[in-house]
Coordinates of C-alpha atoms in Angstrom, one line a residue:
X14 CA 248.9 -92.6 134.7
X15 CA 250.3 -93.2 131.2
X16 CA 247.8 -94.6 128.8
X17 CA 249.3 -97.3 126.7
X18 CA 248.2 -97.6 123.1
X19 CA 248.9 -100.8 121.2
X20 CA 248.8 -101.0 117.4
X21 CA 248.5 -104.5 115.9
X22 CA 250.1 -104.7 112.4
X23 CA 252.8 -102.6 110.7
X24 CA 251.2 -102.6 107.3
X25 CA 249.9 -99.4 105.6
X26 CA 247.2 -98.6 108.1
X27 CA 249.4 -99.5 111.1
X28 CA 252.2 -97.1 110.0
X29 CA 249.7 -94.3 109.5
X30 CA 248.0 -94.9 112.8
X31 CA 251.4 -94.9 114.6
X32 CA 252.4 -91.6 113.0
X33 CA 249.3 -89.8 114.1
X34 CA 249.1 -91.3 117.5
X35 CA 252.8 -90.3 118.0
X36 CA 251.9 -86.7 117.0
X37 CA 249.2 -86.6 119.6
X38 CA 251.7 -87.3 122.4
X39 CA 251.2 -91.0 123.0
X40 CA 254.0 -93.5 122.8
X41 CA 252.4 -96.4 120.9
X42 CA 253.8 -99.9 120.6
X43 CA 253.3 -101.6 117.2
X44 CA 253.2 -105.4 117.1
X45 CA 254.2 -107.0 113.8
X46 CA 254.4 -110.7 113.1
X47 CA 256.7 -110.3 110.2
X48 CA 260.3 -109.2 110.4
X49 CA 259.7 -106.1 108.3
X50 CA 257.1 -103.4 107.8
X51 CA 254.7 -103.0 104.9
X52 CA 252.1 -105.7 105.4
X53 CA 250.9 -107.3 102.2
X54 CA 253.2 -105.2 100.1
X55 CA 256.1 -107.3 101.5
X56 CA 254.5 -110.3 100.0
X57 CA 253.4 -109.5 96.4
X58 CA 254.4 -111.1 93.2
X59 CA 257.3 -109.7 91.2
X60 CA 255.2 -107.8 88.6
X61 CA 252.9 -106.1 91.1
X62 CA 252.4 -102.3 90.6
X63 CA 250.0 -99.8 92.2
X64 CA 246.8 -99.4 90.2
X65 CA 246.3 -95.7 90.9
X66 CA 248.5 -93.0 89.5
X67 CA 251.1 -92.3 92.2
X68 CA 249.7 -88.8 92.9
X69 CA 246.6 -90.5 94.2
X70 CA 248.6 -93.2 96.1
X71 CA 250.7 -91.2 98.4
X72 CA 250.7 -89.8 102.0
X73 CA 249.2 -86.4 102.4
X74 CA 252.4 -84.9 103.8
X75 CA 255.0 -87.2 102.3
X76 CA 255.0 -87.2 98.5
X77 CA 256.9 -89.7 96.3
X78 CA 260.6 -89.0 95.9
X79 CA 261.4 -87.2 92.6
X80 CA 263.6 -90.2 91.6
X81 CA 260.4 -92.2 91.1
X82 CA 259.5 -91.4 87.5
X83 CA 256.9 -94.1 86.8
X84 CA 253.2 -93.2 87.1
X85 CA 252.5 -96.7 88.6
X86 CA 255.5 -97.6 90.8
X87 CA 256.2 -101.3 91.4
X88 CA 256.1 -103.2 94.7
X89 CA 259.8 -102.6 95.5
X90 CA 259.3 -98.9 95.0
X91 CA 256.2 -99.0 97.2
X92 CA 258.1 -100.9 99.9
X93 CA 261.0 -98.3 99.8
X94 CA 258.4 -95.5 100.0
X95 CA 256.8 -97.1 103.1
X96 CA 260.2 -97.5 104.7
X97 CA 261.1 -93.9 104.0
X98 CA 257.8 -92.8 105.6
X99 CA 258.4 -94.8 108.7
X100 CA 261.9 -93.5 109.1
X101 CA 260.9 -89.9 108.4
X102 CA 258.2 -89.9 111.2
X103 CA 260.0 -91.9 113.8
X104 CA 257.8 -95.0 113.5
X105 CA 260.4 -97.7 113.2
X106 CA 261.5 -97.5 116.9
X107 CA 257.9 -98.1 117.9
X108 CA 257.7 -101.5 116.1
X109 CA 258.3 -104.8 117.7
X110 CA 258.9 -107.1 114.8
X111 CA 258.5 -110.9 115.0
X112 CA 255.7 -110.4 117.5
X113 CA 252.6 -112.3 116.5
X114 CA 249.4 -111.5 118.3
X115 CA 247.6 -114.7 119.2
X116 CA 244.5 -113.0 120.7
X117 CA 243.3 -110.0 122.6
X118 CA 241.0 -110.1 125.7
X119 CA 239.2 -107.2 127.4
X120 CA 239.6 -107.5 131.2
X121 CA 238.0 -105.4 133.9
X122 CA 234.4 -104.9 132.8
X123 CA 231.7 -107.5 132.5
X124 CA 229.7 -108.1 129.3
X125 CA 226.5 -107.0 131.3
X126 CA 228.1 -103.7 132.2
X127 CA 229.3 -103.1 128.7
X128 CA 225.8 -103.8 127.2
X129 CA 224.2 -101.4 129.8
X130 CA 226.4 -98.4 128.7
X131 CA 224.5 -95.6 127.0
X132 CA 227.8 -94.0 125.9
X133 CA 230.7 -95.8 124.2
X134 CA 233.2 -97.1 126.8
X135 CA 230.8 -95.9 129.5
X136 CA 231.4 -92.2 129.1
X137 CA 232.1 -91.7 125.4
X138 CA 235.8 -91.2 125.9
X139 CA 238.7 -93.4 124.8
X140 CA 239.9 -94.2 128.4
X141 CA 236.7 -93.9 130.5
X142 CA 236.5 -97.5 131.6
X143 CA 238.6 -99.3 134.1
X144 CA 239.1 -102.2 131.6
X145 CA 242.4 -103.0 129.9
X146 CA 243.2 -105.1 126.9
X147 CA 245.4 -108.2 127.5
X148 CA 247.3 -109.0 124.3
X149 CA 248.8 -112.4 124.0
X150 CA 252.0 -112.3 122.0
X151 CA 254.2 -115.0 120.5
X152 CA 257.8 -114.4 119.4
X153 CA 257.9 -116.0 115.9
X154 CA 261.6 -117.0 116.4
X155 CA 261.7 -118.4 119.9
X156 CA 258.0 -119.2 120.2
X157 CA 257.9 -117.8 123.7
X158 CA 254.7 -116.0 124.8
X159 CA 253.9 -113.0 126.9
X160 CA 250.9 -110.9 127.7
X161 CA 251.1 -107.1 127.1
X162 CA 248.5 -104.8 128.7
X163 CA 247.2 -101.7 127.0
X164 CA 244.4 -99.2 127.6
X165 CA 243.6 -98.8 123.9
X166 CA 244.1 -101.1 120.9
X167 CA 244.1 -100.2 117.2
X168 CA 243.7 -103.2 115.0
X169 CA 245.4 -102.8 111.7
X170 CA 245.5 -106.4 110.6
X171 CA 244.1 -105.9 107.0
X172 CA 241.3 -107.6 105.0
X173 CA 243.5 -109.1 102.3
X174 CA 246.1 -111.3 104.1
X175 CA 246.5 -114.0 106.7
X176 CA 243.3 -116.1 106.2
X177 CA 242.8 -117.2 102.6
X178 CA 239.5 -118.2 101.2
X179 CA 239.2 -121.5 99.4
X180 CA 236.2 -122.9 97.6
X181 CA 234.3 -125.8 99.2
X182 CA 234.7 -129.1 97.5
X183 CA 232.4 -132.2 97.5
X184 CA 233.7 -135.1 99.6
X185 CA 236.5 -136.9 97.8
X186 CA 236.9 -134.2 95.2
X187 CA 239.2 -131.8 97.0
X188 CA 243.0 -131.2 96.6
X189 CA 243.8 -134.2 98.7
X190 CA 243.2 -136.5 95.6
X191 CA 245.3 -134.3 93.3
X192 CA 248.7 -135.6 92.4
X193 CA 250.0 -132.1 91.8
X194 CA 250.3 -129.1 94.1
X195 CA 247.5 -126.8 95.1
X196 CA 248.1 -123.4 96.9
X197 CA 246.6 -120.0 97.5
X198 CA 247.8 -116.9 95.7
X199 CA 248.8 -115.6 99.2
X200 CA 251.3 -118.4 99.6
X201 CA 252.6 -118.0 96.0
X202 CA 253.1 -114.2 96.5
X203 CA 255.0 -114.9 99.8
X204 CA 257.7 -116.8 97.8
X205 CA 260.8 -114.9 96.8
X206 CA 261.1 -114.3 93.1
X207 CA 263.7 -117.1 92.5
X208 CA 261.6 -119.7 94.3
X209 CA 258.4 -118.7 92.6
X210 CA 260.1 -118.8 89.2
X211 CA 261.4 -122.3 89.9
X212 CA 258.0 -123.5 91.2
X213 CA 256.2 -122.6 87.9
X214 CA 258.9 -123.3 85.4
X215 CA 257.7 -125.6 82.7
X216 CA 254.6 -126.5 84.7
X217 CA 251.0 -126.7 83.6
X218 CA 249.6 -124.0 85.9
X219 CA 245.9 -123.3 86.5
X220 CA 244.7 -120.2 88.2
X221 CA 241.3 -120.1 89.8
X222 CA 239.8 -116.7 90.2
X223 CA 238.6 -113.6 88.3
X224 CA 239.8 -110.7 90.4
X225 CA 242.9 -108.5 90.1
X226 CA 245.2 -111.0 91.9
X227 CA 244.1 -113.8 89.5
X228 CA 245.0 -111.6 86.5
X229 CA 248.3 -110.6 88.0
X230 CA 249.4 -114.1 88.8
X231 CA 248.3 -115.6 85.4
X232 CA 250.1 -112.8 83.5
X233 CA 253.3 -113.3 85.4
X234 CA 253.2 -117.1 84.9
X235 CA 252.4 -116.6 81.2
X236 CA 255.3 -114.2 80.9
X237 CA 257.7 -116.8 82.3
X238 CA 256.4 -120.0 80.7
X239 CA 255.2 -118.7 77.3
X240 CA 253.0 -120.6 74.9
X241 CA 254.7 -124.0 75.5
X242 CA 253.2 -124.2 79.0
X243 CA 250.1 -121.9 78.8
X244 CA 248.5 -120.8 82.0
X245 CA 244.8 -121.7 82.3
X246 CA 242.4 -119.3 84.1
X247 CA 239.1 -120.6 85.5
X248 CA 236.7 -117.7 86.0
X249 CA 233.3 -117.7 87.6
X250 CA 232.4 -114.1 87.1
X251 CA 233.9 -111.7 84.6
X252 CA 234.7 -108.2 85.9
X253 CA 235.4 -104.9 84.3
X254 CA 239.1 -103.9 84.1
X255 CA 240.6 -100.7 83.0
X256 CA 243.7 -100.0 80.9
X257 CA 244.4 -97.2 83.3
X258 CA 242.4 -94.4 85.0
X259 CA 241.7 -92.6 81.7
X260 CA 239.2 -92.9 78.9
X261 CA 240.2 -91.2 75.6
X262 CA 242.9 -89.4 77.6
X263 CA 240.3 -88.0 80.1
X264 CA 240.8 -88.9 83.8
X265 CA 238.1 -91.0 85.4
X266 CA 238.5 -88.9 88.5
X267 CA 236.4 -86.2 86.8
X268 CA 233.6 -88.6 86.4
X269 CA 233.6 -90.3 89.8
X270 CA 235.8 -88.7 92.4
X271 CA 234.6 -85.1 92.7
X272 CA 231.6 -83.5 94.4
X273 CA 229.5 -83.3 91.2
X274 CA 229.9 -87.1 90.8
X275 CA 228.7 -87.6 94.4
X276 CA 225.6 -85.5 93.7
X277 CA 224.6 -88.4 91.4
X278 CA 224.4 -91.0 94.1
X279 CA 222.4 -91.2 97.3
X280 CA 224.6 -90.6 100.4
X281 CA 224.1 -91.7 104.0
X282 CA 222.2 -89.1 106.1
X283 CA 221.6 -86.8 103.1
X284 CA 218.7 -84.3 103.3
X285 CA 215.6 -84.3 101.1
X286 CA 217.1 -81.8 98.6
X287 CA 220.3 -83.9 98.0
X288 CA 218.1 -87.0 97.7
X289 CA 216.0 -85.4 95.1
X290 CA 219.1 -84.2 93.2
X291 CA 220.6 -87.7 93.2
X292 CA 217.4 -89.1 91.8
X293 CA 217.0 -86.5 89.1
X294 CA 220.7 -86.7 88.0
X295 CA 220.8 -90.5 88.0
X296 CA 220.7 -90.6 84.2
X297 CA 224.1 -89.0 84.2
X298 CA 225.4 -91.8 86.5
X299 CA 224.1 -94.4 84.0
X300 CA 225.6 -92.4 81.1
X301 CA 229.0 -92.3 82.7
X302 CA 229.0 -96.0 83.2
X303 CA 227.9 -96.7 79.6
X304 CA 230.5 -94.4 78.2
X305 CA 233.3 -96.4 80.0
X306 CA 231.8 -99.7 78.8
X307 CA 231.8 -98.4 75.2
X308 CA 235.3 -97.3 75.5
X309 CA 236.6 -100.6 76.9
X310 CA 234.8 -102.6 74.3
X311 CA 236.3 -100.4 71.6
X312 CA 239.8 -100.7 73.0
X313 CA 239.9 -104.3 74.1
X314 CA 238.9 -107.5 72.4
X315 CA 236.5 -108.4 75.2
X316 CA 233.9 -110.1 73.0
X317 CA 236.5 -112.2 71.2
X318 CA 237.7 -113.7 74.5
X319 CA 234.3 -113.9 76.1
X320 CA 235.2 -111.2 78.7
X321 CA 232.3 -108.9 78.4
X322 CA 230.8 -108.8 81.9
X323 CA 227.1 -109.5 82.3
X324 CA 226.8 -106.7 84.8
X325 CA 227.4 -102.9 84.4
X326 CA 230.6 -101.1 85.1
X327 CA 228.9 -99.4 88.0
X328 CA 228.4 -102.8 89.6
X329 CA 232.1 -103.4 89.9
X330 CA 232.8 -99.7 90.7
X331 CA 230.4 -99.7 93.7
X332 CA 231.7 -103.0 95.0
X333 CA 235.4 -102.0 94.6
X334 CA 235.8 -105.1 92.3
X335 CA 237.1 -103.3 89.3
X336 CA 240.8 -102.9 88.6
X337 CA 243.6 -102.0 86.2
X338 CA 244.8 -104.7 83.8
X339 CA 248.3 -106.1 84.2
X340 CA 250.7 -105.0 81.5
X341 CA 250.4 -107.3 78.4
X342 CA 247.5 -109.2 79.7
X343 CA 245.6 -109.2 76.3
X344 CA 248.9 -109.9 74.5
X345 CA 249.1 -113.1 76.5
X346 CA 245.6 -114.0 75.6
X347 CA 246.2 -113.4 71.9
X348 CA 249.4 -115.5 71.8
X349 CA 247.5 -118.2 73.9
X350 CA 250.0 -118.2 76.8
X351 CA 246.8 -117.5 78.9
X352 CA 243.7 -119.6 78.2
X353 CA 240.3 -118.6 79.7
X354 CA 237.8 -121.2 80.9
X355 CA 234.4 -120.3 82.6
X356 CA 232.8 -122.4 85.3
X357 CA 230.7 -121.9 88.3
X358 CA 232.2 -124.9 90.1
X359 CA 235.5 -126.7 90.2
X360 CA 236.5 -130.0 91.7
X361 CA 239.7 -132.0 91.7
X362 CA 240.6 -135.3 90.1
X363 CA 244.0 -137.0 90.1
X364 CA 245.1 -135.2 86.9
X365 CA 243.8 -131.7 87.6
X366 CA 240.5 -129.9 87.7
X367 CA 237.0 -130.7 86.5
X368 CA 234.8 -127.8 85.4
X369 CA 231.3 -127.3 84.2
X370 CA 230.6 -128.5 80.7
X371 CA 233.8 -130.3 80.0
X372 CA 234.2 -134.1 80.1
X373 CA 238.0 -134.1 80.2
X374 CA 239.8 -132.6 83.1
X375 CA 242.1 -129.6 82.8
X376 CA 245.4 -131.4 83.3
X377 CA 247.6 -129.4 85.8
X378 CA 250.8 -129.7 87.7
X379 CA 250.0 -126.7 89.9
X380 CA 246.7 -125.0 90.9
X381 CA 246.7 -121.5 92.4
X382 CA 243.5 -120.2 94.0
X383 CA 243.2 -116.5 93.7
X384 CA 239.9 -116.6 95.5
X385 CA 240.2 -113.8 98.1
X386 CA 240.4 -113.8 101.8
X387 CA 238.2 -114.2 104.9
X388 CA 238.8 -110.8 106.3
X389 CA 235.9 -110.7 108.7
X390 CA 236.7 -114.2 110.0
X391 CA 240.3 -113.2 110.5
X392 CA 239.2 -110.1 112.5
X393 CA 236.7 -112.1 114.5
X394 CA 239.2 -114.8 115.5
X395 CA 241.6 -112.3 117.2
X396 CA 239.1 -111.6 120.0
X397 CA 239.2 -114.1 122.9
X398 CA 235.6 -113.1 124.0
X399 CA 232.8 -115.0 122.2
X400 CA 230.6 -111.9 122.8
X401 CA 233.0 -109.6 121.0
X402 CA 233.4 -112.2 118.2
X403 CA 229.6 -112.2 117.7
X404 CA 229.7 -108.4 117.2
X405 CA 232.0 -108.6 114.1
X406 CA 229.4 -110.2 111.8
X407 CA 226.2 -108.2 111.2
X408 CA 222.8 -110.1 111.0
X409 CA 223.0 -109.6 107.2
X410 CA 226.5 -111.0 107.1
X411 CA 227.8 -108.2 104.9
X412 CA 230.4 -106.1 106.7
X413 CA 231.9 -105.1 110.0
X414 CA 229.6 -102.5 111.5
X415 CA 231.8 -99.5 112.5
X416 CA 230.9 -96.0 113.4
X417 CA 232.9 -93.6 111.1
X418 CA 234.4 -96.9 109.8
X419 CA 236.6 -96.8 112.9
X420 CA 234.8 -97.8 116.2
X421 CA 232.5 -100.6 116.9
X422 CA 229.7 -99.1 119.1
X423 CA 229.8 -102.0 121.6
X424 CA 233.6 -102.8 121.8
X425 CA 235.3 -100.4 124.2
X426 CA 238.8 -98.9 123.9
X427 CA 239.4 -100.3 120.5
X428 CA 239.6 -99.1 116.9
X429 CA 239.6 -101.0 113.7
X430 CA 241.5 -99.6 110.7
X431 CA 241.7 -100.6 107.1
X432 CA 238.3 -102.3 106.6
X433 CA 236.6 -99.6 104.5
X434 CA 237.8 -99.4 100.9
X435 CA 238.1 -96.2 98.8
X436 CA 239.8 -95.1 95.7
X437 CA 243.1 -94.6 97.5
X438 CA 243.6 -96.6 100.7
X439 CA 246.5 -94.3 101.8
X440 CA 244.7 -91.0 102.3
X441 CA 241.4 -92.6 103.2
X442 CA 243.3 -94.4 106.0
X443 CA 245.0 -91.1 106.9
X444 CA 241.7 -89.4 107.3
X445 CA 240.5 -92.1 109.7
X446 CA 243.7 -92.1 111.7
X447 CA 243.7 -88.3 112.1
X448 CA 240.1 -88.6 113.3
X449 CA 241.1 -91.4 115.8
X450 CA 244.1 -89.4 117.0
X451 CA 241.8 -86.4 117.7
X452 CA 239.4 -88.7 119.5
X453 CA 242.3 -90.1 121.6
X454 CA 243.4 -86.5 122.4
X455 CA 239.9 -85.7 123.7
X456 CA 238.9 -83.4 120.9
X457 CA 236.0 -85.4 119.5
X458 CA 232.8 -86.2 121.4
X459 CA 230.9 -89.4 120.4
X460 CA 227.1 -89.6 120.3
X461 CA 225.3 -92.3 122.3
X462 CA 225.7 -96.0 121.5
X463 CA 222.2 -96.0 120.0
X464 CA 223.0 -93.0 117.8
X465 CA 226.2 -94.7 116.7
X466 CA 224.4 -97.9 115.8
X467 CA 221.7 -95.8 114.0
X468 CA 224.4 -94.1 111.9
X469 CA 226.0 -97.4 111.1
X470 CA 222.7 -98.7 109.9
X471 CA 222.0 -95.6 107.8
X472 CA 225.4 -96.2 106.0
X473 CA 224.6 -99.8 105.4
X474 CA 221.1 -99.3 104.0
X475 CA 222.2 -96.4 101.8
X476 CA 225.2 -98.1 100.2
X477 CA 223.2 -101.3 99.8
X478 CA 221.1 -99.5 97.2
X479 CA 224.1 -99.9 94.9
X480 CA 225.7 -103.1 96.4
X481 CA 223.2 -105.5 98.0
X482 CA 226.1 -107.4 99.7
X483 CA 228.0 -104.3 100.8
X484 CA 231.6 -105.2 101.8
X485 CA 232.8 -101.9 103.2
X486 CA 233.4 -100.2 99.8
X487 CA 232.7 -96.5 100.2
X488 CA 234.0 -95.4 96.8
X489 CA 230.6 -93.9 95.9
X490 CA 230.7 -91.3 98.7
X491 CA 234.3 -91.0 99.8
X492 CA 234.2 -87.2 99.8
X493 CA 231.0 -87.2 101.7
X494 CA 232.6 -89.5 104.3
X495 CA 235.7 -87.3 104.6
X496 CA 233.4 -84.3 105.1
X497 CA 231.9 -86.1 108.1
X498 CA 235.3 -86.7 109.6
X499 CA 236.4 -83.1 109.0
X500 CA 233.3 -81.7 110.7
X501 CA 233.9 -84.0 113.7
X502 CA 237.5 -82.6 113.8
X503 CA 236.2 -79.1 113.5
X504 CA 238.1 -78.6 110.2
X505 CA 236.9 -77.0 107.0
X506 CA 235.7 -79.8 104.8
X507 CA 235.7 -77.6 101.7
X508 CA 239.3 -77.9 100.5
X509 CA 239.4 -76.3 97.1
X510 CA 240.2 -72.7 96.2
X511 CA 237.0 -71.8 94.3
X512 CA 233.4 -72.9 94.0
X513 CA 234.0 -74.3 90.5
X514 CA 237.0 -76.3 91.6
X515 CA 235.1 -77.5 94.7
X516 CA 232.4 -79.0 92.5
X517 CA 234.3 -80.4 89.5
X518 CA 237.9 -81.0 90.4
X519 CA 238.8 -84.4 91.8
X520 CA 239.8 -84.8 95.4
X521 CA 243.1 -86.4 96.3
X522 CA 245.7 -86.7 99.1
X523 CA 247.1 -83.1 98.6
X524 CA 243.7 -81.6 99.4
X525 CA 243.9 -82.9 103.0
X526 CA 247.5 -81.8 103.8
X527 CA 247.6 -79.6 106.9
X528 CA 244.1 -80.6 107.9
X529 CA 244.7 -80.5 111.7
X530 CA 246.9 -77.8 113.1
X531 CA 249.6 -79.5 115.3

């Protein structure tokens, strides 16, 4: 009997998952609520560019076209790149656009039976159970619904879209009393360029947030409105941001993204020797971070604008909360088309926003909240079963507990992609999707449920040494993680040509090309 594989989402991870599942011999169906592929890259603001150099943000077997000369391509170039990838590998015919997934329900096995399994899915294989997933779909144009049945589901719904996070407001002090307009950056980014420009034109705009999206939105607004209508930014926490991925012309990859750099940090499941090495070499880790902080303070007027973070660069690095500054951001600060305000709380009044320490409100016509997304809640809500919903949040409420960052030990016949963050989410997703394809093809044997849960716990406890509220960022040990996947797939995890290169050269997408022989 044909085993049906359904992929939910045609963003970056959905495209990659489809490509590798196709190569394994399955005929997957991809359900996408939008009318085009690309996920969040279809809905970014006009000035968005990739943060990484393009050689680090590319598919392992599909490099950028030679016509793209920029080191950091813009969102239109990224979208064209994704479309070319989907065409090249026959992904587009697999996608059902305008097909919104309302929920998914696992039918055929009781919760009691599932909890009694010693092996994932009963026998440790992807199709061992008699259960099937019932996927409720809604056509976004006709609003008709149907139920599609599949033996395996791959969730690629993303952490940074769909369910925006808003601050909580005291009663009577929320946006309902504001005479202007309040929205999330997700909704602003979804506007076409002309509509967005008309929305902000000659408006007093306030952006709430301190992450990459907040800086991008504020810079774009300042560029269009200038000093006559400056954009106000309200920040709660100041983060470290880079000019690019170099300091004094030296690539940061040599400090953080090679095997030597990973010797400086503790890694999940490491032996006693590696643990001792990480402890002894920890001063180097501290020194690298201080070097970057000194460089940024020398190159940018951080102190002048009150933008020196109270925490170390490593704090943002290990949480994946650092980023690359938008073009001309500090120029906008200097000309005062961007104004910075700091506050731990915000509330609305009729005229605008009230913040800590200021008696007068910040008068605004438009307030944009760049305050992140509720990725775990979005993932949780797609399950119809309350039992499966309860599995998404861990007791410590930090991240989705996934074995190899792919499988939940207690949810059968389902994989979750795109929830672990690394330096480049393209090739880190490719590694996971190749691992999953090999598992679907019967080439990987899983340990017991208890061993999977133990491994998940080891990862959480290790990385929480550097990030107490771990949110799935594995940037500190990305190579170590890829090594595990390679060993599972019976591939050589040492990808360089010499011992010196293996230790000191950065790892990137090209190192994993041709990983699994087809």
